[in-house]
């Protein structure tokens, strides 16, 4: 199993550009989520999905869109990039809602810089 | 919503000593706490979980405790090694959302 994969690993955007961060998992996990990690801020939840066709907002959803058309994929779209979106983005998945029986598996991250 | 607090200052210890990291939570007592390890440039990796009704959990050189009175979990690494150097994150379920809330992590540096 490849686990959770993310592409690209690095990306530089100009303010106002749009792009999609890709995330895929091959573990047949129902639950997937996106986090951003900034120095001193820890991991902050952007969006999450409890299954195909179901998504919900996390702590910092503004400026980001998600969709979940398949169990395997959970892309994160930046609509109009801003310098405040410069961060490291992590995708994660688990069998079900993270709980006392479901650990989260994280991807390697995408480092995004917005100029 | 739940808030998870970890000491943002790095912890420096000598090889062979026991490292102790603290995780405090505010508001309601979580049903469980999860601990993750994160190496530079990588995603977090799950280490241990402790439930509310468990006082202590062990896995090899790792030990986690859960004190609902103090609203605190302690994470211990015994006989620490330089390879244990990493950032350690504490997390619990945010019942307002069906998602984990993470602390900002504590960086551990083990000196040889």
mmCIF file of C-alpha atoms in Angstrom:
data_model
loop_
_atom_site.group_PDB
_atom_site.id
_atom_site.type_symbol
_atom_site.label_atom_id
_atom_site.label_comp_id
_atom_site.label_asym_id
_atom_site.label_seq_id
_atom_site.Cartn_x
_atom_site.Cartn_y
_atom_site.Cartn_z
ATOM 1 C CA UNK A 1 0.000 0.000 0.000
ATOM 2 C CA UNK A 2 1.202 3.488 -0.841
ATOM 3 C CA UNK A 3 -0.807 4.906 2.082
ATOM 4 C CA UNK A 4 -1.663 8.608 1.744
ATOM 5 C CA UNK A 5 -0.045 10.361 -1.188
ATOM 6 C CA UNK A 6 0.045 14.083 -1.909
ATOM 7 C CA UNK A 7 1.082 16.024 -4.979
ATOM 8 C CA UNK A 8 2.862 18.273 -5.584
ATOM 9 C CA UNK A 9 5.519 18.283 -2.862
ATOM 10 C CA UNK A 10 6.363 21.937 -3.444
ATOM 11 C CA UNK A 11 4.496 24.725 -5.195
ATOM 12 C CA UNK A 12 5.014 28.449 -5.700
ATOM 13 C CA UNK A 13 2.040 30.561 -6.725
ATOM 14 C CA UNK A 14 1.449 34.210 -7.431
ATOM 15 C CA UNK A 15 -1.292 36.061 -5.584
ATOM 16 C CA UNK A 16 -4.613 35.487 -7.283
ATOM 17 C CA UNK A 17 -3.690 32.206 -8.975
ATOM 18 C CA UNK A 18 -5.731 29.089 -8.334
ATOM 19 C CA UNK A 19 -4.560 25.539 -7.941
ATOM 20 C CA UNK A 20 -5.534 22.111 -6.651
ATOM 21 C CA UNK A 21 -3.589 20.103 -4.103
ATOM 22 C CA UNK A 22 -4.086 16.412 -4.737
ATOM 23 C CA UNK A 23 -4.572 13.772 -2.047
ATOM 24 C CA UNK A 24 -5.214 10.068 -2.534
ATOM 25 C CA UNK A 25 -5.289 7.025 -0.264
ATOM 26 C CA UNK A 26 -5.402 3.330 -1.111
ATOM 27 C CA UNK A 27 -6.511 1.991 2.287
ATOM 28 C CA UNK A 28 -10.254 2.214 1.607
ATOM 29 C CA UNK A 29 -10.617 4.793 4.355
ATOM 30 C CA UNK A 30 -13.961 6.547 4.626
ATOM 31 C CA UNK A 31 -12.643 9.591 6.511
ATOM 32 C CA UNK A 32 -10.263 12.149 5.000
ATOM 33 C CA UNK A 33 -9.164 15.595 6.108
ATOM 34 C CA UNK A 34 -6.946 18.524 5.208
ATOM 35 C CA UNK A 35 -4.795 20.465 7.658
ATOM 36 C CA UNK A 36 -2.448 23.373 7.325
ATOM 37 C CA UNK A 37 0.582 23.726 9.566
ATOM 38 C CA UNK A 38 2.191 27.068 10.321
ATOM 39 C CA UNK A 39 5.089 27.742 12.706
ATOM 40 C CA UNK A 40 3.840 27.965 16.284
ATOM 41 C CA UNK A 41 0.243 27.289 15.241
ATOM 42 C CA UNK A 42 0.194 23.528 15.057
ATOM 43 C CA UNK A 43 -2.136 21.672 12.740
ATOM 44 C CA UNK A 44 -5.347 23.502 11.885
ATOM 45 C CA UNK A 45 -8.225 21.727 10.202
ATOM 46 C CA UNK A 46 -9.391 23.155 6.877
ATOM 47 C CA UNK A 47 -12.041 20.678 5.635
ATOM 48 C CA UNK A 48 -12.912 17.084 6.250
ATOM 49 C CA UNK A 49 -15.048 14.338 4.729
ATOM 50 C CA UNK A 50 -16.727 11.374 6.421
ATOM 51 C CA UNK A 51 -17.356 9.620 3.114
ATOM 52 C CA UNK A 52 -17.786 10.077 -0.629
ATOM 53 C CA UNK A 53 -20.122 12.959 -1.353
ATOM 54 C CA UNK A 54 -19.986 14.353 2.197
ATOM 55 C CA UNK A 55 -17.726 17.237 3.221
ATOM 56 C CA UNK A 56 -17.715 19.719 6.072
ATOM 57 C CA UNK A 57 -15.800 22.790 7.152
ATOM 58 C CA UNK A 58 -13.069 22.791 9.729
ATOM 59 C CA UNK A 59 -11.499 25.594 11.723
ATOM 60 C CA UNK A 60 -10.022 27.606 8.814
ATOM 61 C CA UNK A 61 -12.068 26.893 5.641
ATOM 62 C CA UNK A 62 -12.082 30.351 4.022
ATOM 63 C CA UNK A 63 -10.362 30.459 0.640
ATOM 64 C CA UNK A 64 -10.471 26.688 0.173
ATOM 65 C CA UNK A 65 -12.888 24.310 -1.528
ATOM 66 C CA UNK A 66 -13.092 20.533 -1.395
ATOM 67 C CA UNK A 67 -15.115 17.776 -2.990
ATOM 68 C CA UNK A 68 -15.175 14.014 -2.477
ATOM 69 C CA UNK A 69 -16.428 12.206 -5.551
ATOM 70 C CA UNK A 70 -14.606 8.944 -4.757
ATOM 71 C CA UNK A 71 -13.481 7.207 -1.570
ATOM 72 C CA UNK A 72 -9.837 7.414 -2.681
ATOM 73 C CA UNK A 73 -9.437 11.101 -3.590
ATOM 74 C CA UNK A 74 -9.900 14.319 -1.656
ATOM 75 C CA UNK A 75 -8.526 17.322 -3.569
ATOM 76 C CA UNK A 76 -8.146 20.757 -1.969
ATOM 77 C CA UNK A 77 -8.714 23.762 -4.208
ATOM 78 C CA UNK A 78 -7.319 27.222 -3.586
ATOM 79 C CA UNK A 79 -9.657 29.598 -5.365
ATOM 80 C CA UNK A 80 -7.536 32.761 -5.429
ATOM 81 C CA UNK A 81 -4.227 32.325 -3.624
ATOM 82 C CA UNK A 82 -3.172 34.862 -1.021
ATOM 83 C CA UNK A 83 0.163 35.233 0.831
ATOM 84 C CA UNK A 84 -1.653 34.221 4.036
ATOM 85 C CA UNK A 85 -2.112 30.774 2.493
ATOM 86 C CA UNK A 86 1.639 30.165 2.487
ATOM 87 C CA UNK A 87 1.894 27.046 4.617
ATOM 88 C CA UNK A 88 2.528 23.316 4.680
ATOM 89 C CA UNK A 89 -0.597 21.335 3.848
ATOM 90 C CA UNK A 90 -1.222 17.814 5.127
ATOM 91 C CA UNK A 91 -3.866 15.389 4.027
ATOM 92 C CA UNK A 92 -4.884 12.600 6.414
ATOM 93 C CA UNK A 93 -7.197 9.604 6.358
ATOM 94 C CA UNK A 94 -8.650 7.093 8.784
ATOM 95 C CA UNK A 95 -11.018 4.161 8.673
ATOM 96 C CA UNK A 96 -13.741 6.200 10.327
ATOM 97 C CA UNK A 97 -14.113 9.424 12.285
ATOM 98 C CA UNK A 98 -10.885 9.734 14.349
ATOM 99 C CA UNK A 99 -11.709 8.168 17.634
ATOM 100 C CA UNK A 100 -10.617 5.683 20.178
ATOM 101 C CA UNK A 101 -10.230 3.035 17.480
ATOM 102 C CA UNK A 102 -9.232 5.104 14.474
ATOM 103 C CA UNK A 103 -5.778 6.594 14.163
ATOM 104 C CA UNK A 104 -5.107 9.086 11.379
ATOM 105 C CA UNK A 105 -2.585 8.393 8.640
ATOM 106 C CA UNK A 106 -0.912 11.488 7.226
ATOM 107 C CA UNK A 107 0.548 12.208 3.827
ATOM 108 C CA UNK A 108 4.043 13.705 3.365
ATOM 109 C CA UNK A 109 2.715 17.241 2.912
ATOM 110 C CA UNK A 110 2.747 19.952 0.263
ATOM 111 C CA UNK A 111 4.817 23.068 0.923
ATOM 112 C CA UNK A 112 3.054 26.032 -0.684
ATOM 113 C CA UNK A 113 4.469 29.530 -1.093
ATOM 114 C CA UNK A 114 2.284 32.376 -2.339
ATOM 115 C CA UNK A 115 4.160 35.444 -3.543
ATOM 116 C CA UNK B 1 -14.639 23.874 21.240
ATOM 117 C CA UNK B 2 -11.799 21.942 22.793
ATOM 118 C CA UNK B 3 -8.382 23.539 23.116
ATOM 119 C CA UNK B 4 -5.227 21.470 23.436
ATOM 120 C CA UNK B 5 -2.138 23.119 24.931
ATOM 121 C CA UNK B 6 1.419 21.884 24.751
ATOM 122 C CA UNK B 7 4.618 23.522 25.899
ATOM 123 C CA UNK B 8 5.956 25.364 22.883
ATOM 124 C CA UNK B 9 9.462 25.534 24.302
ATOM 125 C CA UNK B 10 11.794 22.811 23.129
ATOM 126 C CA UNK B 11 12.796 20.130 25.619
ATOM 127 C CA UNK B 12 16.497 19.260 25.672
ATOM 128 C CA UNK B 13 17.637 16.168 27.542
ATOM 129 C CA UNK B 14 20.628 13.870 27.682
ATOM 130 C CA UNK B 15 20.614 10.444 26.084
ATOM 131 C CA UNK B 16 19.480 7.757 28.507
ATOM 132 C CA UNK B 17 17.259 10.075 30.551
ATOM 133 C CA UNK B 18 13.464 10.050 30.619
ATOM 134 C CA UNK B 19 11.719 12.722 28.578
ATOM 135 C CA UNK B 20 8.351 13.940 29.846
ATOM 136 C CA UNK B 21 6.050 16.004 27.650
ATOM 137 C CA UNK B 22 2.834 17.637 28.805
ATOM 138 C CA UNK B 23 -0.541 18.012 27.124
ATOM 139 C CA UNK B 24 -3.248 20.082 28.811
ATOM 140 C CA UNK B 25 -6.811 20.419 27.628
ATOM 141 C CA UNK B 26 -9.410 23.023 28.443
ATOM 142 C CA UNK B 27 -13.172 22.755 28.520
ATOM 143 C CA UNK B 28 -14.623 19.258 28.515
ATOM 144 C CA UNK B 29 -12.754 16.074 29.334
ATOM 145 C CA UNK B 30 -12.051 14.202 26.099
ATOM 146 C CA UNK B 31 -12.959 10.549 25.760
ATOM 147 C CA UNK B 32 -9.390 9.884 24.615
ATOM 148 C CA UNK B 33 -6.138 11.528 23.663
ATOM 149 C CA UNK B 34 -3.878 10.554 20.803
ATOM 150 C CA UNK B 35 -0.129 11.185 20.560
ATOM 151 C CA UNK B 36 1.742 11.610 17.283
ATOM 152 C CA UNK B 37 5.385 12.041 16.336
ATOM 153 C CA UNK B 38 6.455 14.420 13.575
ATOM 154 C CA UNK B 39 9.916 14.550 12.031
ATOM 155 C CA UNK B 40 11.067 17.651 10.089
ATOM 156 C CA UNK B 41 9.609 17.749 6.596
ATOM 157 C CA UNK B 42 7.280 14.805 7.218
ATOM 158 C CA UNK B 43 3.694 14.178 8.205
ATOM 159 C CA UNK B 44 2.757 13.164 11.761
ATOM 160 C CA UNK B 45 2.812 9.465 12.657
ATOM 161 C CA UNK B 46 0.481 7.937 15.242
ATOM 162 C CA UNK B 47 2.150 6.579 18.377
ATOM 163 C CA UNK B 48 -0.320 5.915 21.181
ATOM 164 C CA UNK B 49 -3.870 6.448 22.290
ATOM 165 C CA UNK B 50 -5.175 6.596 25.837
ATOM 166 C CA UNK B 51 -8.839 6.506 26.791
ATOM 167 C CA UNK B 52 -10.508 8.482 29.552
ATOM 168 C CA UNK B 53 -10.942 5.409 31.751
ATOM 169 C CA UNK B 54 -7.300 4.367 31.379
ATOM 170 C CA UNK B 55 -4.816 5.858 33.802
ATOM 171 C CA UNK B 56 -1.747 4.662 31.937
ATOM 172 C CA UNK B 57 -0.773 3.062 28.621
ATOM 173 C CA UNK B 58 2.603 1.646 27.625
ATOM 174 C CA UNK B 59 4.261 0.701 24.354
ATOM 175 C CA UNK B 60 7.904 -0.322 24.484
ATOM 176 C CA UNK B 61 9.795 2.743 25.862
ATOM 177 C CA UNK B 62 6.722 4.969 25.647
ATOM 178 C CA UNK B 63 4.266 5.612 28.448
ATOM 179 C CA UNK B 64 1.214 7.877 28.442
ATOM 180 C CA UNK B 65 -0.875 8.889 31.446
ATOM 181 C CA UNK B 66 -4.262 10.586 31.595
ATOM 182 C CA UNK B 67 -5.339 12.612 34.628
ATOM 183 C CA UNK B 68 -8.891 13.910 34.254
ATOM 184 C CA UNK B 69 -8.635 15.848 37.524
ATOM 185 C CA UNK B 70 -5.655 17.856 36.312
ATOM 186 C CA UNK B 71 -6.990 17.873 32.710
ATOM 187 C CA UNK B 72 -3.621 16.647 31.612
ATOM 188 C CA UNK B 73 -1.827 13.872 29.766
ATOM 189 C CA UNK B 74 1.864 13.152 30.205
ATOM 190 C CA UNK B 75 3.959 11.438 27.545
ATOM 191 C CA UNK B 76 7.146 9.735 28.719
ATOM 192 C CA UNK B 77 10.032 8.313 26.723
ATOM 193 C CA UNK B 78 12.332 6.240 28.896
ATOM 194 C CA UNK B 79 16.006 5.574 28.067
ATOM 195 C CA UNK B 80 15.784 8.298 25.424
ATOM 196 C CA UNK B 81 17.949 8.130 22.317
ATOM 197 C CA UNK B 82 19.015 10.797 19.793
ATOM 198 C CA UNK B 83 16.677 9.051 17.315
ATOM 199 C CA UNK B 84 13.772 10.099 19.574
ATOM 200 C CA UNK B 85 14.430 13.738 18.638
ATOM 201 C CA UNK B 86 11.270 15.015 16.956
ATOM 202 C CA UNK B 87 8.151 17.081 17.601
ATOM 203 C CA UNK B 88 5.423 15.317 19.563
ATOM 204 C CA UNK B 89 1.787 16.276 19.074
ATOM 205 C CA UNK B 90 -1.200 15.640 21.291
ATOM 206 C CA UNK B 91 -4.734 15.483 19.843
ATOM 207 C CA UNK B 92 -8.303 14.825 20.880
ATOM 208 C CA UNK B 93 -11.651 14.671 19.130
ATOM 209 C CA UNK B 94 -13.454 17.989 18.814
ATOM 210 C CA UNK B 95 -17.032 16.917 19.435
ATOM 211 C CA UNK B 96 -18.276 20.098 17.762
ATOM 212 C CA UNK B 97 -16.776 18.760 14.551
ATOM 213 C CA UNK B 98 -16.052 15.166 13.750
ATOM 214 C CA UNK B 99 -12.331 15.846 13.617
ATOM 215 C CA UNK B 100 -9.195 15.885 15.715
ATOM 216 C CA UNK B 101 -7.946 19.044 17.381
ATOM 217 C CA UNK B 102 -4.164 19.144 17.723
ATOM 218 C CA UNK B 103 -1.879 20.929 20.109
ATOM 219 C CA UNK B 104 0.975 22.928 18.619
ATOM 220 C CA UNK B 105 3.482 20.240 19.593
ATOM 221 C CA UNK B 106 6.613 20.092 21.725
ATOM 222 C CA UNK B 107 10.017 19.668 20.129
ATOM 223 C CA UNK B 108 12.249 17.136 21.871
ATOM 224 C CA UNK B 109 16.006 17.184 21.360
ATOM 225 C CA UNK B 110 18.007 14.279 22.820
ATOM 226 C CA UNK B 111 21.706 15.042 23.129
ATOM 227 C CA UNK B 112 24.191 12.162 22.739
#
